[in-house]
Tab-separated table of C-alpha atoms in Angstrom:
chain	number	residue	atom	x	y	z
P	980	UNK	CA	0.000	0.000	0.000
P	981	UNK	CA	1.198	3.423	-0.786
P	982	UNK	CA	1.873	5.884	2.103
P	983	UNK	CA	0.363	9.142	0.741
P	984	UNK	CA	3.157	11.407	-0.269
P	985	UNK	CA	0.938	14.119	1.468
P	986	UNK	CA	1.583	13.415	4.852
P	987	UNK	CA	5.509	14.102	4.627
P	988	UNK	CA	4.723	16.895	2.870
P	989	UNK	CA	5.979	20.343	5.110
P	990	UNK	CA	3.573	22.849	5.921
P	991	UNK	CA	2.969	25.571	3.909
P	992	UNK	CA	4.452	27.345	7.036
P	993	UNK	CA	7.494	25.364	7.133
P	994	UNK	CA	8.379	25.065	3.047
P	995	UNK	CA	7.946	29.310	3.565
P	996	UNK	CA	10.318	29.271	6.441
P	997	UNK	CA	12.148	26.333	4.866
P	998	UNK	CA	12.478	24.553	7.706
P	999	UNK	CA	11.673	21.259	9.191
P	1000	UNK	CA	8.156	20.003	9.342
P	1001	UNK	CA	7.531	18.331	12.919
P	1002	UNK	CA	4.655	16.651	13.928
P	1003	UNK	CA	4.424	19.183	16.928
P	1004	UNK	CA	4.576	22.016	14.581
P	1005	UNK	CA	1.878	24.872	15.802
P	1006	UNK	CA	1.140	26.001	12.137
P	1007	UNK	CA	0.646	22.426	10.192
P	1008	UNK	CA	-3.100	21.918	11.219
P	1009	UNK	CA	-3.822	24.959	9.743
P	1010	UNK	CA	-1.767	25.924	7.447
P	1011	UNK	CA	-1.878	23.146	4.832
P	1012	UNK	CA	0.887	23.008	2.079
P	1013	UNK	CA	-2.009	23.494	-0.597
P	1014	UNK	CA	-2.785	27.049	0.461
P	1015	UNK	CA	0.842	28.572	0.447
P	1016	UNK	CA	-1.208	31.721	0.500
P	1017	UNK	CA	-2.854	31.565	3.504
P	1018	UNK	CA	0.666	31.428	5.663
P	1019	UNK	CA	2.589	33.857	3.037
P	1020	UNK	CA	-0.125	36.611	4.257
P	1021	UNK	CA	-0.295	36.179	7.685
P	1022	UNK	CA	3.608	36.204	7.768
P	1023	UNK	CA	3.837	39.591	5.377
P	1024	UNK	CA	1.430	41.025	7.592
P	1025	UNK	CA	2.031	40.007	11.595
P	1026	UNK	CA	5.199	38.158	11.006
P	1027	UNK	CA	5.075	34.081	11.558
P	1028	UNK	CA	6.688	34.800	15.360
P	1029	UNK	CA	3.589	36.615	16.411
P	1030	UNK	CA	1.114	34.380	14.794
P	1031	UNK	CA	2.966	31.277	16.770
P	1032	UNK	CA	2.711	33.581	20.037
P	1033	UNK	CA	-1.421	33.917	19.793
P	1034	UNK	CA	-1.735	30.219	18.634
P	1035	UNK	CA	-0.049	29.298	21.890
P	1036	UNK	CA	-1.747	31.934	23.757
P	1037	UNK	CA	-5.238	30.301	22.653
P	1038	UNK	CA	-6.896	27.086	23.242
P	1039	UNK	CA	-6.252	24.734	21.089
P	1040	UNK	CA	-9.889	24.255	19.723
P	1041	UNK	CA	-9.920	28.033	18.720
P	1042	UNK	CA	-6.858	28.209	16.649
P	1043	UNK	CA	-8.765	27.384	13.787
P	1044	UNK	CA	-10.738	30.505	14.232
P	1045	UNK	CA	-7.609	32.177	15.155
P	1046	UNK	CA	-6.173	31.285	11.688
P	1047	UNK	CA	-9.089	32.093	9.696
P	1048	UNK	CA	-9.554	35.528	11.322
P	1049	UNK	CA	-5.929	36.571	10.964
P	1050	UNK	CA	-5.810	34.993	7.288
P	1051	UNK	CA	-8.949	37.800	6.269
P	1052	UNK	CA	-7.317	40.325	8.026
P	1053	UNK	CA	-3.619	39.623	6.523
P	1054	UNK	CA	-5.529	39.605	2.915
P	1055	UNK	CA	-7.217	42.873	3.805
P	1056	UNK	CA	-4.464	44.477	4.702
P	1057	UNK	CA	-2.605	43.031	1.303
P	1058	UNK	CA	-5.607	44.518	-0.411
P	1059	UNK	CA	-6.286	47.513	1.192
P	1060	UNK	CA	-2.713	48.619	3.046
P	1061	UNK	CA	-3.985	51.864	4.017
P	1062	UNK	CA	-7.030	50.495	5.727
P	1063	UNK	CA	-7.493	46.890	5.751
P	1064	UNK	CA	-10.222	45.173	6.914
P	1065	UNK	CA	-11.115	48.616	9.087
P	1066	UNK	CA	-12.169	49.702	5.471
P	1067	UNK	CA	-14.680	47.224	5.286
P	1068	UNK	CA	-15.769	47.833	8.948
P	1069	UNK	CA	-16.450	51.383	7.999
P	1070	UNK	CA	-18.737	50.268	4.904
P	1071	UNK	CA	-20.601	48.487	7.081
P	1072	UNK	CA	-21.100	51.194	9.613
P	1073	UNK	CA	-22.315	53.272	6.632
P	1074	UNK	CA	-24.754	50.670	5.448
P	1075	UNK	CA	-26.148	49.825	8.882
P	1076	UNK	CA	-26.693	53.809	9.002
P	1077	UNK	CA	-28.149	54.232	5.785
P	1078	UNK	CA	-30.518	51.227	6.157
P	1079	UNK	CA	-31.645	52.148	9.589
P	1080	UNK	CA	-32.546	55.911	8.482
P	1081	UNK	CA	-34.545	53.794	5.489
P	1082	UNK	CA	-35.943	52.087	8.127
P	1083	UNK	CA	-36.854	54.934	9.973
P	1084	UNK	CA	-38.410	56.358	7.153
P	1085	UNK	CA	-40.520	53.662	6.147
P	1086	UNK	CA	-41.866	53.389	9.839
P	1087	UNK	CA	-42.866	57.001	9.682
P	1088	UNK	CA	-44.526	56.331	6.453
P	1089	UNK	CA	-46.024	53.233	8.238
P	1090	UNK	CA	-47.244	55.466	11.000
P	1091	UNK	CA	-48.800	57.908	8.564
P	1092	UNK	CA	-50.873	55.019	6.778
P	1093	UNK	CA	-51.920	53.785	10.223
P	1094	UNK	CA	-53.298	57.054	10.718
P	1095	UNK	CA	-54.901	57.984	7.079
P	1096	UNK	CA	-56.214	54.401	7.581
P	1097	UNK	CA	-58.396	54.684	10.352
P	1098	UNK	CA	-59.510	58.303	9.383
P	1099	UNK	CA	-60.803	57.035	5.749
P	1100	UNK	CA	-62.974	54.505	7.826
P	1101	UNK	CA	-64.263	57.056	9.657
P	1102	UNK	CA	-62.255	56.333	12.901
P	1103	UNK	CA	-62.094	59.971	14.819
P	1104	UNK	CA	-63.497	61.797	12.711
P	1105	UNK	CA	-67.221	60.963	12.682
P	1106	UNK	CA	-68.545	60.363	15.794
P	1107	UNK	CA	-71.488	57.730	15.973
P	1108	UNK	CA	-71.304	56.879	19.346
P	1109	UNK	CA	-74.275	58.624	20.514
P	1110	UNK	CA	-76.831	57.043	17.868
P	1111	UNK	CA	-76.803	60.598	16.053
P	1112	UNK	CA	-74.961	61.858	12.775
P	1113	UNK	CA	-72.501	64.449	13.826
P	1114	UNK	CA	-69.942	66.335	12.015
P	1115	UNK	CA	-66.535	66.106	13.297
P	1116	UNK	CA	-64.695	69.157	14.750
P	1117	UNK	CA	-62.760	70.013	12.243
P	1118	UNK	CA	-65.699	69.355	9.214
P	1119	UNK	CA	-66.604	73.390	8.218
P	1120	UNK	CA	-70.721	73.096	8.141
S	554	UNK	CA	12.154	81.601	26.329
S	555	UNK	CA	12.045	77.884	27.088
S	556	UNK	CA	12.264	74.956	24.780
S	557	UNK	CA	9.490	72.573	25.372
S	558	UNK	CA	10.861	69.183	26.736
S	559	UNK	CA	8.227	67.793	24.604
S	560	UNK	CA	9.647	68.226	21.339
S	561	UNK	CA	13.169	66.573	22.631
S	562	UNK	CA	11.854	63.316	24.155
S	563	UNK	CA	11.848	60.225	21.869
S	564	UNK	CA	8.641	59.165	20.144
S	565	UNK	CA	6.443	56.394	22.008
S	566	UNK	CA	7.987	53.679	19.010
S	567	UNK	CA	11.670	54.702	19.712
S	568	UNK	CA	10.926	54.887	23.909
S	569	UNK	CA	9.927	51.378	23.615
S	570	UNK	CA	12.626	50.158	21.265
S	571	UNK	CA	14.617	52.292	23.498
S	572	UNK	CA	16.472	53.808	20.392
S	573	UNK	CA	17.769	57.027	19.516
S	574	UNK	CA	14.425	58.953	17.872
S	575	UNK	CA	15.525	61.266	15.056
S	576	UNK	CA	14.288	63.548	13.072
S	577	UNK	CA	13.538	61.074	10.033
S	578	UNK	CA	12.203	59.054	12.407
S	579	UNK	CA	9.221	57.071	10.514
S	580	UNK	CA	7.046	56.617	13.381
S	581	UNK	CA	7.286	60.009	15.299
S	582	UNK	CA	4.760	61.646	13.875
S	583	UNK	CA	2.042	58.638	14.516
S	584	UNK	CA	3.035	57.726	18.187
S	585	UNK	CA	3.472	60.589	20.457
S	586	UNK	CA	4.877	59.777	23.801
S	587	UNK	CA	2.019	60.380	25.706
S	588	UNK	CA	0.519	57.557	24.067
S	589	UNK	CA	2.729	54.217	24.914
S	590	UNK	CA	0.394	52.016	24.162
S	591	UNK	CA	-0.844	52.585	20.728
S	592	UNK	CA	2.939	51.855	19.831
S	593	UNK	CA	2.931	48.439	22.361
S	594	UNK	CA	-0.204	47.819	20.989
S	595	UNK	CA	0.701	47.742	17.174
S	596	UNK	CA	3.952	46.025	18.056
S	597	UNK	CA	3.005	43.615	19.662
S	598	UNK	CA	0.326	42.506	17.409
S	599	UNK	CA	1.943	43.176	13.387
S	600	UNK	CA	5.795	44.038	14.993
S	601	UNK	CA	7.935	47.322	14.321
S	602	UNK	CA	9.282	46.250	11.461
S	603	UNK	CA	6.482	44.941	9.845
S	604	UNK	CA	4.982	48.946	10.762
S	605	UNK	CA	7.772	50.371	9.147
S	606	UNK	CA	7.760	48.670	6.353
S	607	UNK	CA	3.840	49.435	5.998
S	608	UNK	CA	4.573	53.308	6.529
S	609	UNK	CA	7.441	53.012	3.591
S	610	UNK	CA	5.005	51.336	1.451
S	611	UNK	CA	2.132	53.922	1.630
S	612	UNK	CA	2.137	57.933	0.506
S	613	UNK	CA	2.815	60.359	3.100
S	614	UNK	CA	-0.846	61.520	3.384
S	615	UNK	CA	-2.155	57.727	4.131
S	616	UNK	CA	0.365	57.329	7.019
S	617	UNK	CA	-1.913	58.518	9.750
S	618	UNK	CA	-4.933	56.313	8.534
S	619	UNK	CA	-2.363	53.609	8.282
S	620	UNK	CA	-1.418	54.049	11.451
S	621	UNK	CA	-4.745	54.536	13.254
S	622	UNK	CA	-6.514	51.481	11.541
S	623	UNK	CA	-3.608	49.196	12.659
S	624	UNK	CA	-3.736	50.743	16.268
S	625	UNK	CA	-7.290	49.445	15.621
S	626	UNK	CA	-6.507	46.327	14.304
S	627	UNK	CA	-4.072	45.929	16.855
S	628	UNK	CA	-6.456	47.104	19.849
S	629	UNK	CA	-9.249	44.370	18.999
S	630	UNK	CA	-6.711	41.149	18.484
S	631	UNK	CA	-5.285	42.777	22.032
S	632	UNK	CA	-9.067	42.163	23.330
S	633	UNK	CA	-10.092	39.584	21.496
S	634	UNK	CA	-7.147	36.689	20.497
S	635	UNK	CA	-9.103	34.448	18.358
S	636	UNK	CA	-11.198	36.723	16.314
S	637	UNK	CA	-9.504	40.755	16.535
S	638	UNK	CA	-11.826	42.776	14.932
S	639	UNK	CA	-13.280	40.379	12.315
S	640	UNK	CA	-15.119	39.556	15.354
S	641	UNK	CA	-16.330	43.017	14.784
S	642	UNK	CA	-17.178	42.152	11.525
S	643	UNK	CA	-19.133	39.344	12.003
S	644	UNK	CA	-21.202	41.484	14.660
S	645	UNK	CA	-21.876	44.009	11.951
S	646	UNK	CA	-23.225	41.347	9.304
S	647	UNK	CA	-25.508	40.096	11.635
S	648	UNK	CA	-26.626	43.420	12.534
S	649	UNK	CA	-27.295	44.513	8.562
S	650	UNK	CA	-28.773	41.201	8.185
S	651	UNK	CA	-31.738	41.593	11.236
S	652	UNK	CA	-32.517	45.488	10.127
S	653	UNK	CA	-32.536	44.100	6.277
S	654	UNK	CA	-35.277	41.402	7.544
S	655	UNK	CA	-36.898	44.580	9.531
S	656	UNK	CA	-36.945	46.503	6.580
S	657	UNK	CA	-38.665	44.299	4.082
S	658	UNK	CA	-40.840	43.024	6.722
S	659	UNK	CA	-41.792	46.835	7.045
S	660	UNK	CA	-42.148	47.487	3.740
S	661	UNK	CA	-44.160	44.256	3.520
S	662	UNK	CA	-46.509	45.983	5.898
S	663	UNK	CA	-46.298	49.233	3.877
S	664	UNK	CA	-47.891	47.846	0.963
S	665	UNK	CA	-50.182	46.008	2.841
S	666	UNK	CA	-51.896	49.570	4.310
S	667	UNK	CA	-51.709	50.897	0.797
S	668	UNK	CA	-53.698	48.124	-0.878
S	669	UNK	CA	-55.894	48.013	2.428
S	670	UNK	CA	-55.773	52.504	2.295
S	671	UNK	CA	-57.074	52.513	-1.097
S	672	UNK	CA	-59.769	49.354	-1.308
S	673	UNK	CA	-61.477	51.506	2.174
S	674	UNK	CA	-61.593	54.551	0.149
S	675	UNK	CA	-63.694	52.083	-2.586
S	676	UNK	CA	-60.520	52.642	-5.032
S	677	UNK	CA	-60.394	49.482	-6.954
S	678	UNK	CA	-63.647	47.570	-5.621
S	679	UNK	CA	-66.493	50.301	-6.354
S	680	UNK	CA	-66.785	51.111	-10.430
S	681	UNK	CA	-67.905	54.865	-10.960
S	682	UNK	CA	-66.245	55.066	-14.481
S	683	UNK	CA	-69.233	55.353	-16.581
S	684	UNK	CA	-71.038	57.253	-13.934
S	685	UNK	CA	-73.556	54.527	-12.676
S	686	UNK	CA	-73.076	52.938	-9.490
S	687	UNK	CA	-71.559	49.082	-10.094
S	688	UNK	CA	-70.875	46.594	-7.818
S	689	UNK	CA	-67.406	45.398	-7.812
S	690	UNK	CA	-67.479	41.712	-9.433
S	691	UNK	CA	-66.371	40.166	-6.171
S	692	UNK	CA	-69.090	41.821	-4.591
S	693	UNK	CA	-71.458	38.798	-3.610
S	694	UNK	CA	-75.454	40.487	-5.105
């Protein structure tokens, strides 16, 4: 049976730092040699030192999540090197204003219908609760 | 007249490095001294020389964003290890996504009072075109 040739292979962390592949090493579980990308990011950005300090700061079932947070951010910051992913953070601040004025607006407008609504069925304006026909207040006679 | 003391003590980057801060210094105009922990902050998190490099990189005019969205950056992964400020993010998406569903369900609503506004005011149910009075077809005679 053939042993897959994948399993030797070094990390995409370790083939960028050419070094030796362990099976301790911090970055192989999520950095797989497939996605030289990934790691090549992260290191440009917070340097493969610091990313090994947080994984071994964190518990082991959130370095996944670790990863994957500082992989978007490295690739924002590749993108956008000025802003990174605060860029994005401030497009969404914008949106989440622009769509809660819209939904202010449509409340209002919601309001206004609720209103015009009851008054076209004759709610508060005509008064029938006396038996009799009377005007409203505000109907010139 | 005296000099201020200010403008002779090393920038908050060079205090910490505890290096000579010079004139050309790249990150004395981002991290005054009385704020040491923007620079820990941003080293700690992406390292000096990654900063530096960052600062090179970008025009003059974008240094100060630069700077201020990796103190941001840096801040959030300071708070929160496994998910920095795509955490944030995340947060943000959610939100967007809940006033979206408010929205359309408001709208939904809207639309509803219009049809409902204008079939009370006999718009669309009553025929007066050709000026006798008609019974709409759903009306049951």
């Amino acid at each position: 049976m053939m042993t897959s040739s994948y399993s030797n292979s070094p990390c995409a962390a370790c083939k960028f730092l050419r070094r030796k592949c362990n099976q301790d090493c911090i970055f192989a579980p999520y950095f797989p040699p497939e996605e030289p990308h990934k790691f090549a990011n992260v290191h440009k950005v917070f340097g493969a030192s610091n990313v090994s300090k947080l994984l071994n700061e964190v518990l082991p079932h959130q370095r996944e999540d670790t990863v994957n947070s500082l992989a978007y951010e490295a690739e924002a910051r590749i993108k956008d090197p000025v802003y990174g992913c605060v860029g994005f953070i401030s497009g969404l601040q914008r949106q989440l204003l622009g769509l809660q004025k819209e939904l202010d607006a449509t409340n209002a407008d919601l309001i206004q219908f609720t209103i015009q609504g009851s008054s076209s069925l004759g709610l508060g304006h005509v008064d029938y609760s006396n038996g009799f026909y009377n005007y409203p207040s505000n109907f010139e006679q």
